JSON list of C-alpha atoms in Angstrom, two decimals:
[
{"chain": "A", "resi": 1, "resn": "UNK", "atom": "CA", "xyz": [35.37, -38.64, -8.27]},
{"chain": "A", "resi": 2, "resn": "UNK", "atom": "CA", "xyz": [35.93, -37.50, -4.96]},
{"chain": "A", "resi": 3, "resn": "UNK", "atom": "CA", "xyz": [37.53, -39.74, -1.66]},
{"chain": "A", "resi": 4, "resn": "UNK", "atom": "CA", "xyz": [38.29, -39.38, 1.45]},
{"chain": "A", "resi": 5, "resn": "UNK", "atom": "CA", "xyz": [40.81, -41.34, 3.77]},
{"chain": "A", "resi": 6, "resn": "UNK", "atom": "CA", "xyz": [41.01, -41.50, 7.20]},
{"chain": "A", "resi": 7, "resn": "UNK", "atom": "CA", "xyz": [44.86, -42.77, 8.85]},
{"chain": "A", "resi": 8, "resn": "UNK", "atom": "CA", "xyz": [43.89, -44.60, 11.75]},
{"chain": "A", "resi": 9, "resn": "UNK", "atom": "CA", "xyz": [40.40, -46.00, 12.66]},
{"chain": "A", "resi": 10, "resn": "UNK", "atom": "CA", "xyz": [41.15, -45.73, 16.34]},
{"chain": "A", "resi": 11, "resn": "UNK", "atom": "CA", "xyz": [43.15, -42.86, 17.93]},
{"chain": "A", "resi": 12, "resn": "UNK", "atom": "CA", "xyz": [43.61, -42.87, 21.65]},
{"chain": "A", "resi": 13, "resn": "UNK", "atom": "CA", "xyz": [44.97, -39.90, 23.81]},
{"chain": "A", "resi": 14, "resn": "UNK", "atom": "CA", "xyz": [45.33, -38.81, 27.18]},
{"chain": "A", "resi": 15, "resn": "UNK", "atom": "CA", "xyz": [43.27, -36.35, 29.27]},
{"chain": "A", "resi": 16, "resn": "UNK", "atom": "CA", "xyz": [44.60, -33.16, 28.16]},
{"chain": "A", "resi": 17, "resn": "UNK", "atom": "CA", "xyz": [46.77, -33.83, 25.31]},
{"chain": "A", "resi": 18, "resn": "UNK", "atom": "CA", "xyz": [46.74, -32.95, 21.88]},
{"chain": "A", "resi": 19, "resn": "UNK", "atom": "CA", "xyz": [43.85, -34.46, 19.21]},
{"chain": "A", "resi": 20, "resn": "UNK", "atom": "CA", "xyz": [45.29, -35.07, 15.81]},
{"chain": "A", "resi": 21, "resn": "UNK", "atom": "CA", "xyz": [42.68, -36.74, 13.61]},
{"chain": "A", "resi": 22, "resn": "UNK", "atom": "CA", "xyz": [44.16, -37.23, 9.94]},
{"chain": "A", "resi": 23, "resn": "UNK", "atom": "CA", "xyz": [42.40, -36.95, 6.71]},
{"chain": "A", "resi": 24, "resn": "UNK", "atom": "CA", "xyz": [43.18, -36.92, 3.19]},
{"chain": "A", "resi": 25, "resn": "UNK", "atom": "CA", "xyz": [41.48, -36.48, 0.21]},
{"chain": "A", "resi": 26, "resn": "UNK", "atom": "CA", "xyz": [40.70, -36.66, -3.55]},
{"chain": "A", "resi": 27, "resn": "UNK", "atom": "CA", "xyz": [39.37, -34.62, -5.66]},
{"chain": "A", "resi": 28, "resn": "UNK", "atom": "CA", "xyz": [39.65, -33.33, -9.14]},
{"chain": "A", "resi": 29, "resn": "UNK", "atom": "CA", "xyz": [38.24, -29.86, -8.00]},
{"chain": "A", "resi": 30, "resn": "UNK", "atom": "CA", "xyz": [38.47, -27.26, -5.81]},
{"chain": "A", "resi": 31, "resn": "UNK", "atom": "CA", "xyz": [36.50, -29.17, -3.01]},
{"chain": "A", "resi": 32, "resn": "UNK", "atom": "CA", "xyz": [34.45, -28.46, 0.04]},
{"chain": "A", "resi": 33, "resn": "UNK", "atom": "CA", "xyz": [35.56, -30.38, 3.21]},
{"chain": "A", "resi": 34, "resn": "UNK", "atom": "CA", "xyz": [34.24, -31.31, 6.49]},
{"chain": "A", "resi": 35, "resn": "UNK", "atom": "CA", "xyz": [34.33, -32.67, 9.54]},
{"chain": "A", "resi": 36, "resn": "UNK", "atom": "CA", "xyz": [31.39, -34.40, 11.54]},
{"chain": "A", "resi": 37, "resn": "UNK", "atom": "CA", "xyz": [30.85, -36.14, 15.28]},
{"chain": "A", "resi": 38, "resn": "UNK", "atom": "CA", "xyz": [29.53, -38.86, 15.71]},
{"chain": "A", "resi": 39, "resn": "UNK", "atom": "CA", "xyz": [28.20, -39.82, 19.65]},
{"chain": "A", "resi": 40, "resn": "UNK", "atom": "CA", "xyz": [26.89, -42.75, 20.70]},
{"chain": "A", "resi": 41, "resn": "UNK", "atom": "CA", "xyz": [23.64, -43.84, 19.34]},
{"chain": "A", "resi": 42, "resn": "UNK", "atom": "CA", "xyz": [23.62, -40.22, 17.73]},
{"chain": "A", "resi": 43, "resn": "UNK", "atom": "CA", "xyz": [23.40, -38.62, 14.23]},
{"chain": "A", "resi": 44, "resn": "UNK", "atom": "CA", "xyz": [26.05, -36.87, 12.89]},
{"chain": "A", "resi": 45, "resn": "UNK", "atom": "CA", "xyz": [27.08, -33.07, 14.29]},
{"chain": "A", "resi": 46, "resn": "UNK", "atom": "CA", "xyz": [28.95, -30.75, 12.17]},
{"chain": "A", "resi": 47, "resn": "UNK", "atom": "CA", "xyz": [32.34, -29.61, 13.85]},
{"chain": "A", "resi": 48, "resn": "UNK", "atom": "CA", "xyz": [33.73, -27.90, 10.87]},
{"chain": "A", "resi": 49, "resn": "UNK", "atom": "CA", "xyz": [33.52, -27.03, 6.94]},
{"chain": "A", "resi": 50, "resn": "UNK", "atom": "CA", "xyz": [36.34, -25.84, 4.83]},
{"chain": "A", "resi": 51, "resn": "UNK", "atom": "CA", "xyz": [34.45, -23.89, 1.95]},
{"chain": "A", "resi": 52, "resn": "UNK", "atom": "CA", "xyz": [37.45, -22.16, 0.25]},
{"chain": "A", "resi": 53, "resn": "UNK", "atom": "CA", "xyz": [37.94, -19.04, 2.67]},
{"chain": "A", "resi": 54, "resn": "UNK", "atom": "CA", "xyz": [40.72, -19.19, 5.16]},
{"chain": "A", "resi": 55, "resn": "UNK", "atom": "CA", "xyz": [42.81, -21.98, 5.48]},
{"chain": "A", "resi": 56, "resn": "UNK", "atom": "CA", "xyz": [42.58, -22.37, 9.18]},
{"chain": "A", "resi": 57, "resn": "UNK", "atom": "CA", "xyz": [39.23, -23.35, 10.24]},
{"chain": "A", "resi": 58, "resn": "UNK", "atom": "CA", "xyz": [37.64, -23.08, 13.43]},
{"chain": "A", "resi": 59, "resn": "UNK", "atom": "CA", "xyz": [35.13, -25.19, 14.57]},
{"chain": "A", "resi": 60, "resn": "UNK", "atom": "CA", "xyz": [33.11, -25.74, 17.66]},
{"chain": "A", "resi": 61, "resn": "UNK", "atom": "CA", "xyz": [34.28, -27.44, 21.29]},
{"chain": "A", "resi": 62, "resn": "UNK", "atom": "CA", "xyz": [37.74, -26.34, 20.53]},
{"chain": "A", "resi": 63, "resn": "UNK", "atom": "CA", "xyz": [38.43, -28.31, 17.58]},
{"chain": "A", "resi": 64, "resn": "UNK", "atom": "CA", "xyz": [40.17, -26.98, 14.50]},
{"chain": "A", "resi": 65, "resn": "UNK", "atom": "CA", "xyz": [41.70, -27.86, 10.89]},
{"chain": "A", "resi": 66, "resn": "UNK", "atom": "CA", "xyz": [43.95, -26.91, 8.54]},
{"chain": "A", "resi": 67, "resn": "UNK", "atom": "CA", "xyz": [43.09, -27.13, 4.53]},
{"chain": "A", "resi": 68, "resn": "UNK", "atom": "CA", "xyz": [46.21, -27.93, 3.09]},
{"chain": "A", "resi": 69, "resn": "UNK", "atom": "CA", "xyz": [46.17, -28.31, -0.87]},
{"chain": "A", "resi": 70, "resn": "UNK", "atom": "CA", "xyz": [49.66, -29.42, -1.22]},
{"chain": "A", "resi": 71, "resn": "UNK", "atom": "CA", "xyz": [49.47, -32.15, 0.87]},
{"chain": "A", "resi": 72, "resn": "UNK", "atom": "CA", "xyz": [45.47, -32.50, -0.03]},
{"chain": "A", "resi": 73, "resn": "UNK", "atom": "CA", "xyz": [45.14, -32.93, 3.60]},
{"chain": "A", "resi": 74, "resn": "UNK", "atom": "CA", "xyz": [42.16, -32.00, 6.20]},
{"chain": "A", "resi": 75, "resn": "UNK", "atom": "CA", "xyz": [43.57, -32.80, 9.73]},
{"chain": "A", "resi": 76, "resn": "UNK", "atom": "CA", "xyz": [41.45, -32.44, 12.75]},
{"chain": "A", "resi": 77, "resn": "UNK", "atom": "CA", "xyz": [43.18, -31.15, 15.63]},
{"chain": "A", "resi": 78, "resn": "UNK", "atom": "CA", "xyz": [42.22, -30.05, 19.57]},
{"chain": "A", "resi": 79, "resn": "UNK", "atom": "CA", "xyz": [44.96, -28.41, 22.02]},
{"chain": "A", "resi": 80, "resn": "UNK", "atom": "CA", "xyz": [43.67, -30.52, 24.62]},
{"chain": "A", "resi": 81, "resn": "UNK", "atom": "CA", "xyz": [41.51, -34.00, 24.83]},
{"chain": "A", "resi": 82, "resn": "UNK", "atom": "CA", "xyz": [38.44, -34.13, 27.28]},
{"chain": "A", "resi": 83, "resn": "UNK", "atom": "CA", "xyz": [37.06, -36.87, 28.59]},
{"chain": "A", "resi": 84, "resn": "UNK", "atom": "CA", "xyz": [33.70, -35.78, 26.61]},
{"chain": "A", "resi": 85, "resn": "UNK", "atom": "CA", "xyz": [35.92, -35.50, 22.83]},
{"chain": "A", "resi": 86, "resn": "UNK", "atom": "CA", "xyz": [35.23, -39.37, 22.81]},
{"chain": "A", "resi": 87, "resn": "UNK", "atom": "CA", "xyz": [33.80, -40.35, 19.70]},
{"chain": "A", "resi": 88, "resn": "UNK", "atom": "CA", "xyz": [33.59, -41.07, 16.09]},
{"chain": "A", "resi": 89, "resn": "UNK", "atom": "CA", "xyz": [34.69, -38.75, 13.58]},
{"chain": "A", "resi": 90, "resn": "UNK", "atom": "CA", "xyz": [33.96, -38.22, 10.19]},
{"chain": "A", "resi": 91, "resn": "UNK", "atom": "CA", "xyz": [35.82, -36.57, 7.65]},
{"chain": "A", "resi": 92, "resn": "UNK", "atom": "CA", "xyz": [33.98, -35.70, 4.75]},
{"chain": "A", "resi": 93, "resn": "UNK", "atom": "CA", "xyz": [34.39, -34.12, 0.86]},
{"chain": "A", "resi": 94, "resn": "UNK", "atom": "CA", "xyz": [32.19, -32.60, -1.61]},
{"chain": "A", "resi": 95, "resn": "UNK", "atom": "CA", "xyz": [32.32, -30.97, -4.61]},
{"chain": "A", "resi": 96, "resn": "UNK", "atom": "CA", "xyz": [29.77, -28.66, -6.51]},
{"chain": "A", "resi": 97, "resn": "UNK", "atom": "CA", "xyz": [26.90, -30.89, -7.83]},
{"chain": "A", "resi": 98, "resn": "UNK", "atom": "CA", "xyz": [28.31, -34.13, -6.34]},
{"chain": "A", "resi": 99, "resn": "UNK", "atom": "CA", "xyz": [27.29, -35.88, -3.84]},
{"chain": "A", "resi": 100, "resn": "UNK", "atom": "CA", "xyz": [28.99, -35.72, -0.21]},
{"chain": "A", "resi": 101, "resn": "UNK", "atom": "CA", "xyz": [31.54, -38.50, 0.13]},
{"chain": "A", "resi": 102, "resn": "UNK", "atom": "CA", "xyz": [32.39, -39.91, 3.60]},
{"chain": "A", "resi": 103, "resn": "UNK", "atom": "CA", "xyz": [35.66, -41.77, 5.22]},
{"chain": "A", "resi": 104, "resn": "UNK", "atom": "CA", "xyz": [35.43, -44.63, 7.11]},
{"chain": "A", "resi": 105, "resn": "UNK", "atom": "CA", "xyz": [35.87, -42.56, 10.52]},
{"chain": "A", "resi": 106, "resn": "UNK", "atom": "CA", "xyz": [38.32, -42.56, 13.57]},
{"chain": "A", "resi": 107, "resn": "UNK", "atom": "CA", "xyz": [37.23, -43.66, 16.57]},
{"chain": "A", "resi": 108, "resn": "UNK", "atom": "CA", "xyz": [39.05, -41.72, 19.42]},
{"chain": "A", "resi": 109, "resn": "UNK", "atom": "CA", "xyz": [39.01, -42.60, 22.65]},
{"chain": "A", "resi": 110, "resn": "UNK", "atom": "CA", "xyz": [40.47, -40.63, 25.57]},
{"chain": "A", "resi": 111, "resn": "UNK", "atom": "CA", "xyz": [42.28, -42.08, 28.63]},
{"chain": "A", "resi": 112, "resn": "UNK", "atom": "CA", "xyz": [41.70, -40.32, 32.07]},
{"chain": "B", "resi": 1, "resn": "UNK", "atom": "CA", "xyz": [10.27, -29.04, 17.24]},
{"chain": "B", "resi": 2, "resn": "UNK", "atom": "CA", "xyz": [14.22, -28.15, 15.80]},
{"chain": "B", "resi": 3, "resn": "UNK", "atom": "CA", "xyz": [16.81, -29.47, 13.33]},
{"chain": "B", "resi": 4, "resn": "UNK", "atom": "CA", "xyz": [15.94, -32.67, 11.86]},
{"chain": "B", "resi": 5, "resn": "UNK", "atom": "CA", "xyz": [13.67, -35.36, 13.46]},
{"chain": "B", "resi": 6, "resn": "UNK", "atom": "CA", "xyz": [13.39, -39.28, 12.90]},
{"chain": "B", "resi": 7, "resn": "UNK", "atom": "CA", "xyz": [10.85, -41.38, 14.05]},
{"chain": "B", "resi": 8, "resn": "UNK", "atom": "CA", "xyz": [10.59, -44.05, 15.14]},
{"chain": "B", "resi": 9, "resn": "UNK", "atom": "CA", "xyz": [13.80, -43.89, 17.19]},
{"chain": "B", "resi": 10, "resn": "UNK", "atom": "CA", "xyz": [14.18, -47.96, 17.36]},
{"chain": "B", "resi": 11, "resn": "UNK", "atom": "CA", "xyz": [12.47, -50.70, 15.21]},
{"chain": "B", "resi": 12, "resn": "UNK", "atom": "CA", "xyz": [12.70, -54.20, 15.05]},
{"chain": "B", "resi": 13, "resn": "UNK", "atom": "CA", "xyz": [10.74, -56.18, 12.21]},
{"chain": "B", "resi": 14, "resn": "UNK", "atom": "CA", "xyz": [10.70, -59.50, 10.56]},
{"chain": "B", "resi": 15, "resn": "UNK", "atom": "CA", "xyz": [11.55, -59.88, 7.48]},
{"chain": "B", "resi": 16, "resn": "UNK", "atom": "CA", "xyz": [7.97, -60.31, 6.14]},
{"chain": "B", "resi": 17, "resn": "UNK", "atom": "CA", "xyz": [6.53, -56.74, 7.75]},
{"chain": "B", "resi": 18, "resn": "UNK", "atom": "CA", "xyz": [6.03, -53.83, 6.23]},
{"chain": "B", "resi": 19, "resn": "UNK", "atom": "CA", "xyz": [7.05, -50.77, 8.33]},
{"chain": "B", "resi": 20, "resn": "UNK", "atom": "CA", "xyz": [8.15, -47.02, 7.30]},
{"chain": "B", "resi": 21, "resn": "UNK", "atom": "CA", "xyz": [11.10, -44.64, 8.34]},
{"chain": "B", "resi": 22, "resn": "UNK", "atom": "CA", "xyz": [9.82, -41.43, 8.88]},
{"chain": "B", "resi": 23, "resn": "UNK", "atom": "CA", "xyz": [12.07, -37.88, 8.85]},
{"chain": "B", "resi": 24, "resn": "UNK", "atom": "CA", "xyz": [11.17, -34.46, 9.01]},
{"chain": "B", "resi": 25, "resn": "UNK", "atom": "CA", "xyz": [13.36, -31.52, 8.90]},
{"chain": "B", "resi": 26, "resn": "UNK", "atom": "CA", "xyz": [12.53, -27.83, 10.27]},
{"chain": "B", "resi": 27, "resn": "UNK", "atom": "CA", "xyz": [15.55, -25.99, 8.40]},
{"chain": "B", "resi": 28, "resn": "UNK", "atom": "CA", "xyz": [13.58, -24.61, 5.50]},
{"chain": "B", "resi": 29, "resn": "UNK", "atom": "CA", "xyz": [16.12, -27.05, 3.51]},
{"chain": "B", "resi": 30, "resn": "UNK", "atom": "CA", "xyz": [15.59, -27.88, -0.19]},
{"chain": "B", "resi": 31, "resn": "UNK", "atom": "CA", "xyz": [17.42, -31.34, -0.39]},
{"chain": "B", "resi": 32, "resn": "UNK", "atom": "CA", "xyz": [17.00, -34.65, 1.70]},
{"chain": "B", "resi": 33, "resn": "UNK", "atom": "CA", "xyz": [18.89, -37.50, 2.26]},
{"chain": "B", "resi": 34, "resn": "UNK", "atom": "CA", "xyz": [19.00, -40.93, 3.59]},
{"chain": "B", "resi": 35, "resn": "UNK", "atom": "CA", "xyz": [21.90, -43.17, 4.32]},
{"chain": "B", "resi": 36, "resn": "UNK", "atom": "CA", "xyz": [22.92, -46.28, 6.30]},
{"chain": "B", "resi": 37, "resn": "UNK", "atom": "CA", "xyz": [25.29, -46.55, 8.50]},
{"chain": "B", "resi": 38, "resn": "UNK", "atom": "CA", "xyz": [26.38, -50.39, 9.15]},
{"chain": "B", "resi": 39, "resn": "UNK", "atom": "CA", "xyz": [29.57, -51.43, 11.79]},
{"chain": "B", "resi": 40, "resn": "UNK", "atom": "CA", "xyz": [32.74, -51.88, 10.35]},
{"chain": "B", "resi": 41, "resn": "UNK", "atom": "CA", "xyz": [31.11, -49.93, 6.86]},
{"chain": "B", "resi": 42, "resn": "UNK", "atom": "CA", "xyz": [31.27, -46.49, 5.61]},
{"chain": "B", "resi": 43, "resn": "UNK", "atom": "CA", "xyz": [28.27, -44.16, 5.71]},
{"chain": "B", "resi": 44, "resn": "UNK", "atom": "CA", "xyz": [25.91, -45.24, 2.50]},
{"chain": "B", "resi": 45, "resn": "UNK", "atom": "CA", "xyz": [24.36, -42.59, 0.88]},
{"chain": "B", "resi": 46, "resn": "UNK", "atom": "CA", "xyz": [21.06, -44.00, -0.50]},
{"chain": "B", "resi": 47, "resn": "UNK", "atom": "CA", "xyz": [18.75, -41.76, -2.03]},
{"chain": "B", "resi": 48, "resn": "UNK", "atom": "CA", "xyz": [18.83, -38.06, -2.39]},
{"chain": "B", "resi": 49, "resn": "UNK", "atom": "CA", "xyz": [15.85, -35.79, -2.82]},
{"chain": "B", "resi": 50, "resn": "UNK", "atom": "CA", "xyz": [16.38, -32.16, -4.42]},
{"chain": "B", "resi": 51, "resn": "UNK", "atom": "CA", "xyz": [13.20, -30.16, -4.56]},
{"chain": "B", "resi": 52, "resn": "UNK", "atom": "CA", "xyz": [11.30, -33.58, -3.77]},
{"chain": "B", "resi": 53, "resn": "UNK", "atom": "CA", "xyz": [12.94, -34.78, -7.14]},
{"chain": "B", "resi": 54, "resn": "UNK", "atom": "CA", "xyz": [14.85, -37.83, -6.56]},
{"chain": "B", "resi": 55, "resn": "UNK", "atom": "CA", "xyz": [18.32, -37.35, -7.93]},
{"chain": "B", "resi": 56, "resn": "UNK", "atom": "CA", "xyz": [20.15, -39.96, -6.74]},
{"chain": "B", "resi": 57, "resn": "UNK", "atom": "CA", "xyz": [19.56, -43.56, -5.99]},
{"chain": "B", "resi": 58, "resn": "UNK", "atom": "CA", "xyz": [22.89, -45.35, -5.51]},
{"chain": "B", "resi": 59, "resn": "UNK", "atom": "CA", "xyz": [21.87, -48.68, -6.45]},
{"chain": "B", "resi": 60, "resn": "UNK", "atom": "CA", "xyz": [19.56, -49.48, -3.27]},
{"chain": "B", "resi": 61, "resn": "UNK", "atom": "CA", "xyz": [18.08, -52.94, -3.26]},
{"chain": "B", "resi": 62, "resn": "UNK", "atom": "CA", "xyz": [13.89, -52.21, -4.26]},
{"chain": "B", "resi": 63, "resn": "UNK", "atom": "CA", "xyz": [12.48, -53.40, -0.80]},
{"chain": "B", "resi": 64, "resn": "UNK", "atom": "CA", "xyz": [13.76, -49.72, -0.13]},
{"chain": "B", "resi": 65, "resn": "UNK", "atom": "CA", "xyz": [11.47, -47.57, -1.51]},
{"chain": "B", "resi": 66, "resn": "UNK", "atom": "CA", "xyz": [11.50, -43.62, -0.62]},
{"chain": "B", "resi": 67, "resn": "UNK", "atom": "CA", "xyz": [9.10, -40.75, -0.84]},
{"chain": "B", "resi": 68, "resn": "UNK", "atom": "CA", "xyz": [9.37, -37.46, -0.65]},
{"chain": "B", "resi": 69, "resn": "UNK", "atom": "CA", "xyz": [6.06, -35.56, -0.79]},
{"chain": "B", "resi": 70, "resn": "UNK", "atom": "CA", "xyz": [7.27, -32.25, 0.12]},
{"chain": "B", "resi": 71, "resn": "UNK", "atom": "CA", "xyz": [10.60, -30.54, 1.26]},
{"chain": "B", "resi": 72, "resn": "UNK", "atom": "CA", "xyz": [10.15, -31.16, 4.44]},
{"chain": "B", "resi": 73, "resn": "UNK", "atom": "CA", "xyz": [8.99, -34.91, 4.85]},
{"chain": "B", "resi": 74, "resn": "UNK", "atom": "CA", "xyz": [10.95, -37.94, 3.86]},
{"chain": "B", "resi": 75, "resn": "UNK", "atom": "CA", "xyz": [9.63, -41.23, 4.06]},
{"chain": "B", "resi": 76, "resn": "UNK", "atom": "CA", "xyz": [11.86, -44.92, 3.80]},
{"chain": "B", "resi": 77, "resn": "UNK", "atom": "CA", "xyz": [9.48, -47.56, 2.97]},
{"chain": "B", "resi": 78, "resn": "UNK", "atom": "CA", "xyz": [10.64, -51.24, 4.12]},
{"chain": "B", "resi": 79, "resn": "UNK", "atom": "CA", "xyz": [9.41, -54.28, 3.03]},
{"chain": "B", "resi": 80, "resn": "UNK", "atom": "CA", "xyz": [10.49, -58.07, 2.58]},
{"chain": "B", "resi": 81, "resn": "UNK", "atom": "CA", "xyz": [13.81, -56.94, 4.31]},
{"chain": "B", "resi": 82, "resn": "UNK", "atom": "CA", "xyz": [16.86, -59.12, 5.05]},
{"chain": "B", "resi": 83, "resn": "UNK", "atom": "CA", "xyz": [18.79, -59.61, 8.27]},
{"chain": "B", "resi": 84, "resn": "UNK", "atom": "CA", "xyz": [21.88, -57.75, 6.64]},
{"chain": "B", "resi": 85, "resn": "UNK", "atom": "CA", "xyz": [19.66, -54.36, 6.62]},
{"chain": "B", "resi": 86, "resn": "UNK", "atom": "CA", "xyz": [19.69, -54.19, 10.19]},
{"chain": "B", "resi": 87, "resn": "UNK", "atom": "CA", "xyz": [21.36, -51.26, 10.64]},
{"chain": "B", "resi": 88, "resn": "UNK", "atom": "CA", "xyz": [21.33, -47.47, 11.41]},
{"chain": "B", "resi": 89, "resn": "UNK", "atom": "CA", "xyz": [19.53, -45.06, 9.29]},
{"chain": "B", "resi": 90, "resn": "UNK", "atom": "CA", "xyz": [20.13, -41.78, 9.13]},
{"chain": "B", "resi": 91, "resn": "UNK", "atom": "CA", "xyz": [18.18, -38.92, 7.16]},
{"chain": "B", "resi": 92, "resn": "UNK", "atom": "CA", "xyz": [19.75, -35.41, 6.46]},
{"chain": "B", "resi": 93, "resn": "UNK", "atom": "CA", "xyz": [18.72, -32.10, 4.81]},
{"chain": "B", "resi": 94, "resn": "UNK", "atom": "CA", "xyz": [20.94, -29.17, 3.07]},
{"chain": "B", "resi": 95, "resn": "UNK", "atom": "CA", "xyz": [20.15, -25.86, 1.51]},
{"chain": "B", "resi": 96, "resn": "UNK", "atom": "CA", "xyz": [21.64, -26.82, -2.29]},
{"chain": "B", "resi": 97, "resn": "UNK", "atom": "CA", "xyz": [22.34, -23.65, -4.04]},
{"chain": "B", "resi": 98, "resn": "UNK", "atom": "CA", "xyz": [24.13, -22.89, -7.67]},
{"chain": "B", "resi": 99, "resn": "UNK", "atom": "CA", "xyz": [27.59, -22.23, -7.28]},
{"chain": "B", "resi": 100, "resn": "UNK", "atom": "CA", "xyz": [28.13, -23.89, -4.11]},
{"chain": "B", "resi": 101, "resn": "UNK", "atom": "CA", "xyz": [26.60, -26.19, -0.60]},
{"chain": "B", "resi": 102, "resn": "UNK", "atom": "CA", "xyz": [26.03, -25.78, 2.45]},
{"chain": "B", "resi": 103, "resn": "UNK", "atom": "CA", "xyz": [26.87, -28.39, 4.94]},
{"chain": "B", "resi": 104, "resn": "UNK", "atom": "CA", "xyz": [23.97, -31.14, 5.99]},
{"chain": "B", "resi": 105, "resn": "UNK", "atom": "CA", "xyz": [22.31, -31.34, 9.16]},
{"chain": "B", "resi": 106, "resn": "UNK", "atom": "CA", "xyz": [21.37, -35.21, 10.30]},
{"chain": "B", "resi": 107, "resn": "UNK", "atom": "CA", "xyz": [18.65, -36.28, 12.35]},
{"chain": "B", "resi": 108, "resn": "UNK", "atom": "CA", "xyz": [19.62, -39.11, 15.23]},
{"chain": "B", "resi": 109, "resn": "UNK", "atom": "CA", "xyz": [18.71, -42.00, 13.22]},
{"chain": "B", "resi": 110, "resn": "UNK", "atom": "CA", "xyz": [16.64, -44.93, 13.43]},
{"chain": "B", "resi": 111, "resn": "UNK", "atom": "CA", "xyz": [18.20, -48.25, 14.58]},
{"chain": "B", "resi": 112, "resn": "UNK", "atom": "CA", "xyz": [16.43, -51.04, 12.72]},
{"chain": "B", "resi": 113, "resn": "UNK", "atom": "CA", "xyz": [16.56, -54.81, 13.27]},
{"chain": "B", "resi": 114, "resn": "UNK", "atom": "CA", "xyz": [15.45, -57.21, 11.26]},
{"chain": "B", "resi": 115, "resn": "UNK", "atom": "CA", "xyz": [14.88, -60.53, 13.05]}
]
């Protein structure tokens, strides 16, 4: 069965520096990963799927992440925090027929 | 309209109403899905339509009761609920193929209370 853990269920950063979200998971196959936003009083937006092409995803609002099997990590990363990256995020696995399995989210907040 | 769409938006209800979640998606998707979303919890997946077939139902109390009459429209069904349902429900849709997924697109949610 698949999991997902999230290091940190609050992450605060400065204005302008870097974003590092952390996220690890299990799996027994070759999974897909994700990662979703979550604003206030909001559904879920999709910033990001891993789906077994390149390594280095790109997502939208200038996040990114790395698929790393070694480590069977899925960080979330952003050059530089604005004010408007404040949110909950949601780190997500899946694997073919299974259902999508969730973490418990980070909440990040970003100082001015 | 665009995406996916819940209504109503807000609802508050004693525990002796009857009242119904409504979601519609616009994606052309062939799987639905509603979950709840409680503070301090993890996202619960709760029941999981594929090609209006129910697939999954992770143990969800029976005063929950979904239908699913056609790909598009999802229905929660809430009755006899309990303070500890208050919470925020959230309905999704994905294009499941063979082979692989595609990522799922949530609507905003409904944010029930149950007085």
């Amino acid at each position: 069965a698949q999991s997902v853990t999230q290091l940190g269920s609050h992450v605060s950063v400065s204005e302008g520096a870097l974003v590092l979200l952390r996220c690890n998971y299990s799996s027994s196959v070759p999974p897909y990963l994700f990662w979703y936003v979550q604003y206030p009083n909001q559904g879920l937006q999709l910033l990001l799927k891993y789906t077994s092409a390149a390594t280095l995803v790109k997502g939208i609002n200038g996040f990114e992440a790395e698929f790393k099997k070694s480590e069977t990590s899925f960080h979330l990363t952003k050059p530089s925090a604005h004010m408007s990256d404040a949110a909950e995020y949601f780190c997500a696995v899946k694997g073919w027929r299974t259902p999508l399995v969730f973490g418990k989210g980070t909440r990040l907040s970003v100082i001015a | 309209e665009t995406g996916v769409t819940q209504t109503p938006r807000h609802l508050v209800m004693g525990m002796t109403n009857k009242k119904s979640l409504k979601c519609e998606q616009h994606l052309g998707h062939n799987a639905m899905y509603w979950y709840k979303q409680s503070a301090k919890k993890p996202l619960e997946l709760m029941f999981v339509y594929n090609f209006k077939e129910q697939t999954e139902n992770n143990s969800v109390p029976s005063r929950f009761s979904p239908e699913c009459p056609n790909s598009s429209h999802l229905f929660l069904h809430l009755h006899t609920l309990q303070p500890e349902d208050s919470a925020l429900y959230l309905c999704a849709s994905s294009q499941e193929i063979a082979g692989g997924t595609y990522e799922q697109y949530f609507g905003p949610g409904t944010r029930l209370t149950v007085t």
